[in-house]
Amino acid sequence: MHISEGVLPTPTLIAGAALALAGLSLGLRKMEQERLPQVALMAAAFFVASLVNLPAGPARVHLVLNGLLGLLLGWSAFPAIFVALALQALLFSFGGLTTLGVSTFNMAFPALVVHWVCGPWARNGSNRLAVVAGFAAGVLGVALSAILVALSLLTAGEDFLGAAQLILLAHLPVMLVEGLVTAAAVVFLRRVRPAMLAWDR
Amino acid sequence: MTSSRYVFNIVAAITLATLLAPGMALAHKVGVYAYLEDGQILGEGYFAGGGKAVNSAIEVSDGAGQKLGEYATDQEGNFSFPLPAGVTPPLKLVLKASQGHQASYEMSAEELGLSGAPASAEATAPAAATAAVAVAAAPAGAATINKEELRQVVDQALKAQLAPLTAQVAKLAGEREVSVHDIAAGIGYIIGLMGMAAWFMSRRKRD
């Protein structure tokens, strides 16, 4: 879901950069010092997850992990994802530097939605509910990002429904895997270190 | 303190797992390369790590930014089209592989055979120094065979021999695999940024 350099028109790039900047400044302001290692850890996980790829028809798709980042970081998902995307662009040539803002928003906003929608259930729900919330978080993060990417491409003249369908279909295996990974992470963290989830921000 | 040790263990585990995972290919970086053969531009669109970019649009424009045409890759990701006459180098090919994936490849004057030795003797292009060298290099001793004929035979044989090599070099020029160093560098940057943030935050707290 990395958008290449030169695909999107300039107004979209500027709008994306502005939204990402707003998210970044809020995310940095809300970040507590005690949580710093956790934010860095999740940034590293997001950075590396893009190398774990799965076959999807003719193309290959990779893990995103933004649902998990949303559950664990809340607003701090913005700085974590921004740093990871910047490093992916610089070191792996995934996406581009001009699309950094758009991509940051496309990945981090769904993380925030997941934090709001699934977070409370994953933290305070019964064990069974927490598993469902974790799975939903993994699926929702990727699905919302796919829709946002399709919306971005709409401004580049691609047909929205076609692009959304294509991206969502290609990412079905990713959604399944991320649902399972996120659910497993929620179960594990609730047992071992519930403080990592209980972050109401 | 136990919390930070726990976090450190996880980072170490991820790093180790990543470094040990063999042959990790790029997920979906898309690439395109092309080369000239007998007046045809041949090339391929591909996803680094194996897949081919099938049925994707190839937009061709010249050095002056003028659009020369639009072609498409076939079921194997290959495409070909004739080199337009009188093109201003460099020729720019843009592959559009949907989902926001896009790659481009530029063919310089040398790659298009426009600045090197002219392909035939009647080429009227201003002969560069290389052309003179090429003619001088052709052995003049053979009496039974016309110099021009010999040149053509050698030319053909060379072309046939070099074609696969040309294709490979073109592909290498467009592709760059992720290396272990890149991954280690990225994680190093993240740890460094974390250190910087921790330092700023601790200063803010003290003041």
Short mmCIF file of C-alpha atoms in Angstrom, two decimals:
data_model
loop_
_atom_site.label_atom_id
_atom_site.label_comp_id
_atom_site.label_asym_id
_atom_site.label_seq_id
_atom_site.Cartn_x
_atom_site.Cartn_y
_atom_site.Cartn_z
CA MET A 1 0.00 0.00 0.00
CA HIS A 2 2.99 2.25 -0.39
CA ILE A 3 2.12 4.84 -3.00
CA SER A 4 4.97 5.50 -5.43
CA GLU A 5 6.49 8.86 -6.23
CA GLY A 6 4.76 10.79 -8.98
CA VAL A 7 1.35 9.10 -8.81
CA LEU A 8 -0.63 11.58 -6.73
CA PRO A 9 -1.38 15.19 -7.68
CA THR A 10 0.23 17.95 -5.62
CA PRO A 11 -2.90 19.09 -3.72
CA THR A 12 -3.36 15.54 -2.39
CA LEU A 13 0.27 15.43 -1.30
CA ILE A 14 -0.08 18.75 0.52
CA ALA A 15 -3.35 17.76 2.18
CA GLY A 16 -1.81 14.47 3.29
CA ALA A 17 1.27 16.24 4.66
CA ALA A 18 -0.91 18.70 6.60
CA LEU A 19 -3.02 15.92 8.14
CA ALA A 20 0.08 13.90 9.00
CA LEU A 21 1.71 16.95 10.57
CA ALA A 22 -1.33 17.57 12.76
CA GLY A 23 -1.36 13.91 13.84
CA LEU A 24 2.39 13.99 14.45
CA SER A 25 2.33 17.04 16.69
CA LEU A 26 -0.59 15.69 18.72
CA GLY A 27 1.04 12.26 18.92
CA LEU A 28 4.33 13.69 20.11
CA ARG A 29 2.62 15.91 22.69
CA LYS A 30 0.68 12.98 24.11
CA MET A 31 3.70 10.69 24.26
CA GLU A 32 4.93 10.03 27.79
CA GLN A 33 8.55 9.37 28.55
CA GLU A 34 7.80 6.01 30.16
CA ARG A 35 6.16 4.89 26.92
CA LEU A 36 9.08 5.86 24.71
CA PRO A 37 10.62 2.36 24.47
CA GLN A 38 7.22 0.96 23.57
CA VAL A 39 6.73 3.51 20.79
CA ALA A 40 10.21 2.78 19.42
CA LEU A 41 9.60 -0.96 19.62
CA MET A 42 6.37 -0.69 17.66
CA ALA A 43 8.04 1.59 15.10
CA ALA A 44 10.69 -1.09 14.63
CA ALA A 45 8.01 -3.77 14.29
CA PHE A 46 6.13 -1.72 11.67
CA PHE A 47 9.39 -1.02 9.83
CA VAL A 48 10.29 -4.70 9.64
CA ALA A 49 6.75 -6.02 9.02
CA SER A 50 6.84 -4.59 5.50
CA LEU A 51 9.40 -7.28 4.64
CA VAL A 52 7.12 -10.15 5.64
CA ASN A 53 5.22 -10.72 2.45
CA LEU A 54 2.40 -12.99 1.41
CA PRO A 55 1.30 -14.02 -2.07
CA ALA A 56 -1.90 -12.40 -3.33
CA GLY A 57 -2.66 -13.38 -6.90
CA PRO A 58 -0.14 -11.90 -9.30
CA ALA A 59 1.30 -9.45 -6.77
CA ARG A 60 2.66 -9.82 -3.28
CA VAL A 61 1.44 -7.94 -0.26
CA HIS A 62 3.07 -7.44 3.11
CA LEU A 63 2.07 -7.14 6.73
CA VAL A 64 1.14 -3.66 7.95
CA LEU A 65 0.55 -4.11 11.69
CA ASN A 66 -1.18 -0.74 12.03
CA GLY A 67 -4.06 -2.29 14.00
CA LEU A 68 -1.61 -3.57 16.60
CA LEU A 69 0.15 -0.19 16.69
CA GLY A 70 -3.19 1.51 17.26
CA LEU A 71 -4.07 -0.74 20.20
CA LEU A 72 -0.70 -0.27 21.89
CA LEU A 73 0.12 3.34 21.04
CA GLY A 74 -3.03 5.37 20.40
CA TRP A 75 -2.03 8.83 19.15
CA SER A 76 1.65 7.91 19.32
CA ALA A 77 1.05 5.61 16.35
CA PHE A 78 1.52 8.77 14.25
CA PRO A 79 5.21 9.39 15.14
CA ALA A 80 5.96 5.66 15.17
CA ILE A 81 4.47 5.09 11.70
CA PHE A 82 6.00 8.29 10.31
CA VAL A 83 9.51 7.28 11.37
CA ALA A 84 9.07 3.72 10.09
CA LEU A 85 7.68 4.89 6.72
CA ALA A 86 10.49 7.42 6.30
CA LEU A 87 13.07 4.71 6.92
CA GLN A 88 11.28 2.31 4.55
CA ALA A 89 11.36 4.96 1.83
CA LEU A 90 15.02 5.78 2.42
CA LEU A 91 16.41 2.28 2.94
CA PHE A 92 14.04 -0.03 1.06
CA SER A 93 12.76 2.40 -1.63
CA PHE A 94 9.19 1.53 -0.61
CA GLY A 95 6.93 4.40 -1.51
CA GLY A 96 8.49 7.83 -1.78
CA LEU A 97 9.46 10.85 0.27
CA THR A 98 6.85 13.13 -1.31
CA THR A 99 4.09 10.65 -0.47
CA LEU A 100 5.28 10.31 3.13
CA GLY A 101 2.56 12.58 4.51
CA VAL A 102 -0.28 10.87 2.67
CA SER A 103 1.01 7.41 3.58
CA THR A 104 1.51 8.34 7.23
CA PHE A 105 -2.08 9.50 7.46
CA ASN A 106 -3.39 6.51 5.49
CA MET A 107 -1.72 4.11 7.94
CA ALA A 108 -1.91 6.02 11.23
CA PHE A 109 -5.49 7.28 11.13
CA PRO A 110 -6.89 3.73 10.93
CA ALA A 111 -4.61 2.88 13.87
CA LEU A 112 -6.27 5.67 15.82
CA VAL A 113 -9.76 4.45 14.87
CA VAL A 114 -8.80 0.97 16.02
CA HIS A 115 -7.54 2.47 19.28
CA TRP A 116 -10.89 4.16 19.88
CA VAL A 117 -13.17 1.34 18.68
CA CYS A 118 -11.36 -1.86 19.70
CA GLY A 119 -9.07 -0.56 22.46
CA PRO A 120 -11.60 -0.51 25.33
CA TRP A 121 -12.79 -4.04 24.56
CA ALA A 122 -9.27 -5.40 24.20
CA ARG A 123 -8.26 -3.88 27.54
CA ASN A 124 -11.30 -4.30 29.75
CA GLY A 125 -13.52 -6.87 28.06
CA SER A 126 -13.78 -10.52 29.05
CA ASN A 127 -11.13 -12.84 27.69
CA ARG A 128 -13.31 -13.96 24.82
CA LEU A 129 -14.30 -10.41 23.95
CA ALA A 130 -10.66 -9.35 23.99
CA VAL A 131 -9.78 -11.99 21.40
CA VAL A 132 -12.58 -10.77 19.13
CA ALA A 133 -11.52 -7.14 19.65
CA GLY A 134 -7.89 -8.04 18.86
CA PHE A 135 -8.88 -9.85 15.67
CA ALA A 136 -11.16 -6.99 14.65
CA ALA A 137 -8.35 -4.51 15.31
CA GLY A 138 -6.01 -6.35 12.92
CA VAL A 139 -8.64 -6.60 10.17
CA LEU A 140 -9.98 -3.06 10.60
CA GLY A 141 -6.56 -1.41 10.53
CA VAL A 142 -5.68 -2.90 7.14
CA ALA A 143 -9.18 -2.52 5.67
CA LEU A 144 -9.44 1.18 6.57
CA SER A 145 -5.96 1.82 5.20
CA ALA A 146 -6.91 0.11 1.94
CA ILE A 147 -9.95 2.38 1.65
CA LEU A 148 -7.87 5.48 2.40
CA VAL A 149 -5.30 4.45 -0.22
CA ALA A 150 -8.11 3.98 -2.76
CA LEU A 151 -9.42 7.44 -1.82
CA SER A 152 -5.94 8.89 -2.39
CA LEU A 153 -5.79 7.21 -5.79
CA LEU A 154 -9.21 8.62 -6.60
CA THR A 155 -7.60 12.08 -6.63
CA ALA A 156 -5.10 10.72 -9.17
CA GLY A 157 -7.94 9.85 -11.50
CA GLU A 158 -8.26 6.15 -10.68
CA ASP A 159 -11.74 4.82 -10.31
CA PHE A 160 -12.41 4.54 -6.57
CA LEU A 161 -14.58 1.42 -6.43
CA GLY A 162 -12.25 -0.51 -8.74
CA ALA A 163 -9.13 0.47 -6.83
CA ALA A 164 -10.74 -0.15 -3.42
CA GLN A 165 -11.97 -3.56 -4.52
CA LEU A 166 -8.57 -4.49 -5.92
CA ILE A 167 -6.64 -3.40 -2.84
CA LEU A 168 -9.12 -4.93 -0.37
CA LEU A 169 -9.15 -8.25 -2.24
CA ALA A 170 -5.36 -8.35 -2.46
CA HIS A 171 -5.11 -7.69 1.26
CA LEU A 172 -7.57 -10.36 2.41
CA PRO A 173 -4.73 -12.73 3.40
CA VAL A 174 -3.00 -9.84 5.20
CA MET A 175 -6.18 -9.01 7.12
CA LEU A 176 -6.55 -12.62 8.21
CA VAL A 177 -2.93 -12.91 9.34
CA GLU A 178 -3.00 -9.53 11.10
CA GLY A 179 -6.25 -10.40 12.82
CA LEU A 180 -4.65 -13.56 14.21
CA VAL A 181 -1.38 -11.82 15.12
CA THR A 182 -3.15 -8.93 16.86
CA ALA A 183 -5.53 -11.25 18.73
CA ALA A 184 -2.57 -13.35 19.88
CA ALA A 185 -0.71 -10.21 20.96
CA VAL A 186 -3.72 -8.99 22.95
CA VAL A 187 -4.12 -12.33 24.74
CA PHE A 188 -0.39 -12.47 25.47
CA LEU A 189 -0.14 -8.89 26.72
CA ARG A 190 -3.26 -9.18 28.92
CA ARG A 191 -1.62 -12.09 30.68
CA VAL A 192 2.01 -10.94 30.79
CA ARG A 193 2.01 -7.15 30.76
CA PRO A 194 -1.47 -5.66 30.86
CA ALA A 195 0.05 -2.20 31.44
CA MET A 196 1.08 -2.09 27.77
CA LEU A 197 -2.59 -2.23 26.75
CA ALA A 198 -4.02 -0.10 29.54
CA TRP A 199 -3.03 3.16 28.01
CA ASP A 200 -5.97 5.44 27.87
CA ARG A 201 -4.86 8.21 25.62
CA MET B 1 13.60 -1.49 34.80
CA THR B 2 12.08 -4.88 34.07
CA SER B 3 9.81 -3.22 31.56
CA SER B 4 12.68 -1.83 29.52
CA ARG B 5 14.46 -5.17 29.61
CA TYR B 6 11.30 -6.81 28.32
CA VAL B 7 11.09 -4.30 25.48
CA PHE B 8 14.76 -4.77 24.68
CA ASN B 9 14.24 -8.54 24.46
CA ILE B 10 11.43 -8.12 21.97
CA VAL B 11 13.43 -5.74 19.77
CA ALA B 12 16.35 -8.16 19.88
CA ALA B 13 14.08 -11.06 18.97
CA ILE B 14 12.54 -9.22 16.01
CA THR B 15 15.93 -8.12 14.75
CA LEU B 16 17.36 -11.60 15.06
CA ALA B 17 14.38 -13.20 13.36
CA THR B 18 14.66 -10.70 10.51
CA LEU B 19 18.37 -11.14 10.08
CA LEU B 20 18.06 -14.91 10.07
CA ALA B 21 15.12 -15.15 7.70
CA PRO B 22 16.74 -16.32 4.47
CA GLY B 23 16.23 -14.79 1.07
CA MET B 24 13.76 -12.19 2.10
CA ALA B 25 12.64 -10.44 -1.03
CA LEU B 26 11.14 -7.04 -1.47
CA ALA B 27 7.43 -7.16 -0.94
CA HIS B 28 6.03 -5.09 -3.68
CA LYS B 29 8.55 -2.71 -5.03
CA VAL B 30 7.73 -2.52 -8.68
CA GLY B 31 10.37 -2.14 -11.34
CA VAL B 32 10.76 -1.85 -15.09
CA TYR B 33 13.70 -2.19 -17.44
CA ALA B 34 14.15 -2.08 -21.17
CA TYR B 35 16.82 -2.50 -23.84
CA LEU B 36 17.17 -2.02 -27.57
CA GLU B 37 17.38 -4.94 -29.96
CA ASP B 38 17.12 -4.59 -33.74
CA GLY B 39 15.15 -1.38 -33.66
CA GLN B 40 12.71 -2.76 -31.09
CA ILE B 41 12.52 -1.68 -27.48
CA LEU B 42 12.09 -4.82 -25.38
CA GLY B 43 11.48 -4.85 -21.67
CA GLU B 44 9.74 -6.24 -18.66
CA GLY B 45 7.71 -4.95 -15.72
CA TYR B 46 8.16 -6.88 -12.51
CA PHE B 47 7.62 -6.91 -8.78
CA ALA B 48 10.92 -7.30 -7.00
CA GLY B 49 10.94 -10.73 -5.45
CA GLY B 50 9.41 -12.64 -8.32
CA GLY B 51 6.03 -11.55 -9.65
CA LYS B 52 5.52 -9.96 -13.04
CA ALA B 53 3.56 -6.79 -13.65
CA VAL B 54 1.02 -8.19 -16.10
CA ASN B 55 -1.41 -6.12 -18.19
CA SER B 56 0.07 -2.88 -16.91
CA ALA B 57 0.31 0.32 -18.88
CA ILE B 58 3.69 1.51 -20.19
CA GLU B 59 3.79 5.19 -21.00
CA VAL B 60 6.58 6.33 -23.28
CA SER B 61 7.82 9.88 -23.60
CA ASP B 62 10.99 11.42 -25.00
CA GLY B 63 13.60 13.79 -23.62
CA ALA B 64 11.53 16.81 -24.60
CA GLY B 65 8.68 15.53 -22.45
CA GLN B 66 6.55 14.72 -25.46
CA LYS B 67 4.34 11.67 -25.09
CA LEU B 68 5.16 9.08 -27.76
CA GLY B 69 2.63 6.40 -27.00
CA GLU B 70 1.12 4.01 -24.55
CA TYR B 71 1.72 0.28 -24.55
CA ALA B 72 0.90 -2.55 -22.17
CA THR B 73 2.69 -5.55 -20.71
CA ASP B 74 1.47 -9.02 -21.65
CA GLN B 75 0.69 -12.04 -19.46
CA GLU B 76 4.42 -12.53 -18.75
CA GLY B 77 5.03 -8.89 -17.92
CA ASN B 78 6.91 -8.35 -21.19
CA PHE B 79 6.41 -5.53 -23.62
CA SER B 80 7.92 -4.42 -26.90
CA PHE B 81 7.47 -1.59 -29.32
CA PRO B 82 9.46 -0.16 -32.23
CA LEU B 83 11.92 2.60 -31.42
CA PRO B 84 10.29 5.75 -32.79
CA ALA B 85 12.33 7.49 -35.48
CA GLY B 86 14.05 10.76 -34.67
CA VAL B 87 13.49 10.50 -30.94
CA THR B 88 15.19 12.97 -28.58
CA PRO B 89 17.04 11.00 -25.93
CA PRO B 90 16.54 10.02 -23.17
CA LEU B 91 13.51 7.85 -23.77
CA LYS B 92 11.45 7.61 -20.59
CA LEU B 93 9.27 4.60 -19.83
CA VAL B 94 6.76 4.74 -16.97
CA LEU B 95 5.15 1.53 -15.75
CA LYS B 96 1.78 1.94 -14.03
CA ALA B 97 0.99 -1.22 -12.10
CA SER B 98 -2.22 -0.13 -10.32
CA GLN B 99 -2.68 0.25 -6.56
CA GLY B 100 -0.43 3.28 -6.65
CA HIS B 101 2.58 1.33 -7.88
CA GLN B 102 4.68 3.11 -10.45
CA ALA B 103 8.19 2.74 -11.73
CA SER B 104 10.17 4.40 -14.47
CA TYR B 105 13.20 3.61 -16.56
CA GLU B 106 15.25 5.99 -18.65
CA MET B 107 17.10 4.90 -21.76
CA SER B 108 20.04 7.16 -22.47
CA ALA B 109 21.35 8.03 -25.92
CA GLU B 110 23.97 5.26 -25.60
CA GLU B 111 21.33 2.67 -24.73
CA LEU B 112 19.28 3.76 -27.73
CA GLY B 113 22.32 3.43 -29.97
CA LEU B 114 22.08 7.09 -30.96
CA SER B 115 25.50 8.33 -29.94
CA GLY B 116 27.75 5.30 -30.46
CA ALA B 117 28.89 3.78 -33.74
CA PRO B 118 26.22 4.15 -36.41
CA ALA B 119 24.58 0.83 -37.26
CA SER B 120 25.12 1.17 -40.98
CA ALA B 121 27.60 2.97 -43.18
CA GLU B 122 25.01 5.25 -44.72
CA ALA B 123 24.07 6.68 -41.34
CA THR B 124 24.37 10.42 -41.71
CA ALA B 125 24.43 11.24 -38.02
CA PRO B 126 27.50 13.30 -37.11
CA ALA B 127 30.14 10.66 -36.52
CA ALA B 128 31.46 10.79 -32.98
CA ALA B 129 34.97 9.79 -32.03
CA THR B 130 33.73 6.32 -31.13
CA ALA B 131 32.55 5.75 -34.66
CA ALA B 132 36.00 6.43 -36.00
CA VAL B 133 37.50 4.01 -33.51
CA ALA B 134 35.01 1.29 -34.46
CA VAL B 135 35.88 1.60 -38.14
CA ALA B 136 39.59 1.63 -37.45
CA ALA B 137 39.26 -1.48 -35.28
CA ALA B 138 37.86 -3.52 -38.14
CA PRO B 139 40.69 -5.55 -39.65
CA ALA B 140 41.62 -4.19 -43.05
CA GLY B 141 43.83 -7.11 -44.06
CA ALA B 142 41.14 -9.52 -45.28
CA ALA B 143 41.17 -9.22 -49.04
CA THR B 144 38.48 -11.73 -49.91
CA ILE B 145 35.81 -10.19 -47.75
CA ASN B 146 34.48 -6.73 -48.04
CA LYS B 147 35.24 -4.61 -44.99
CA GLU B 148 31.65 -3.55 -44.70
CA GLU B 149 30.37 -7.15 -44.87
CA LEU B 150 32.75 -8.22 -42.16
CA ARG B 151 31.65 -5.39 -39.97
CA GLN B 152 28.04 -6.46 -40.34
CA VAL B 153 28.81 -10.10 -39.53
CA VAL B 154 30.74 -9.15 -36.41
CA ASP B 155 28.02 -6.72 -35.48
CA GLN B 156 25.34 -9.40 -35.71
CA ALA B 157 27.33 -11.98 -33.80
CA LEU B 158 28.08 -9.49 -31.06
CA LYS B 159 24.44 -8.48 -30.82
CA ALA B 160 23.32 -12.09 -30.45
CA GLN B 161 25.95 -12.76 -27.78
CA LEU B 162 25.29 -9.62 -25.84
CA ALA B 163 21.48 -9.62 -25.90
CA PRO B 164 20.96 -11.66 -22.70
CA LEU B 165 23.71 -9.71 -20.97
CA THR B 166 22.16 -6.41 -21.98
CA ALA B 167 18.82 -7.54 -20.59
CA GLN B 168 20.43 -8.58 -17.32
CA VAL B 169 22.37 -5.36 -16.89
CA ALA B 170 19.25 -3.35 -17.62
CA LYS B 171 17.36 -5.29 -14.98
CA LEU B 172 20.13 -4.88 -12.42
CA ALA B 173 20.15 -1.15 -13.03
CA GLY B 174 16.49 -0.98 -12.03
CA GLU B 175 16.49 -3.37 -9.10
CA ARG B 176 17.93 -3.11 -5.65
CA GLU B 177 17.24 -5.80 -3.09
CA VAL B 178 16.85 -5.06 0.58
CA SER B 179 19.96 -6.10 2.40
CA VAL B 180 20.54 -7.03 6.01
CA HIS B 181 22.43 -3.75 6.36
CA ASP B 182 19.31 -1.77 5.45
CA ILE B 183 17.27 -3.54 8.13
CA ALA B 184 19.95 -3.11 10.77
CA ALA B 185 20.37 0.54 9.79
CA GLY B 186 16.65 1.20 10.12
CA ILE B 187 16.42 -0.37 13.57
CA GLY B 188 19.55 1.53 14.57
CA TYR B 189 17.95 4.81 13.48
CA ILE B 190 14.83 4.03 15.51
CA ILE B 191 16.87 3.30 18.63
CA GLY B 192 18.87 6.47 18.07
CA LEU B 193 15.72 8.56 17.66
CA MET B 194 14.34 7.01 20.84
CA GLY B 195 17.52 8.02 22.66
CA MET B 196 17.24 11.58 21.35
CA ALA B 197 13.59 11.82 22.37
CA ALA B 198 14.39 10.45 25.84
CA TRP B 199 17.14 13.03 26.24
CA PHE B 200 14.91 15.95 25.20
CA MET B 201 12.14 14.73 27.47
CA SER B 202 14.41 14.38 30.47
CA ARG B 203 15.73 17.92 29.92
CA ARG B 204 12.19 19.23 29.69
CA LYS B 205 11.34 17.52 32.96
CA ARG B 206 14.37 18.92 34.77
CA ASP B 207 13.82 22.53 33.66
#
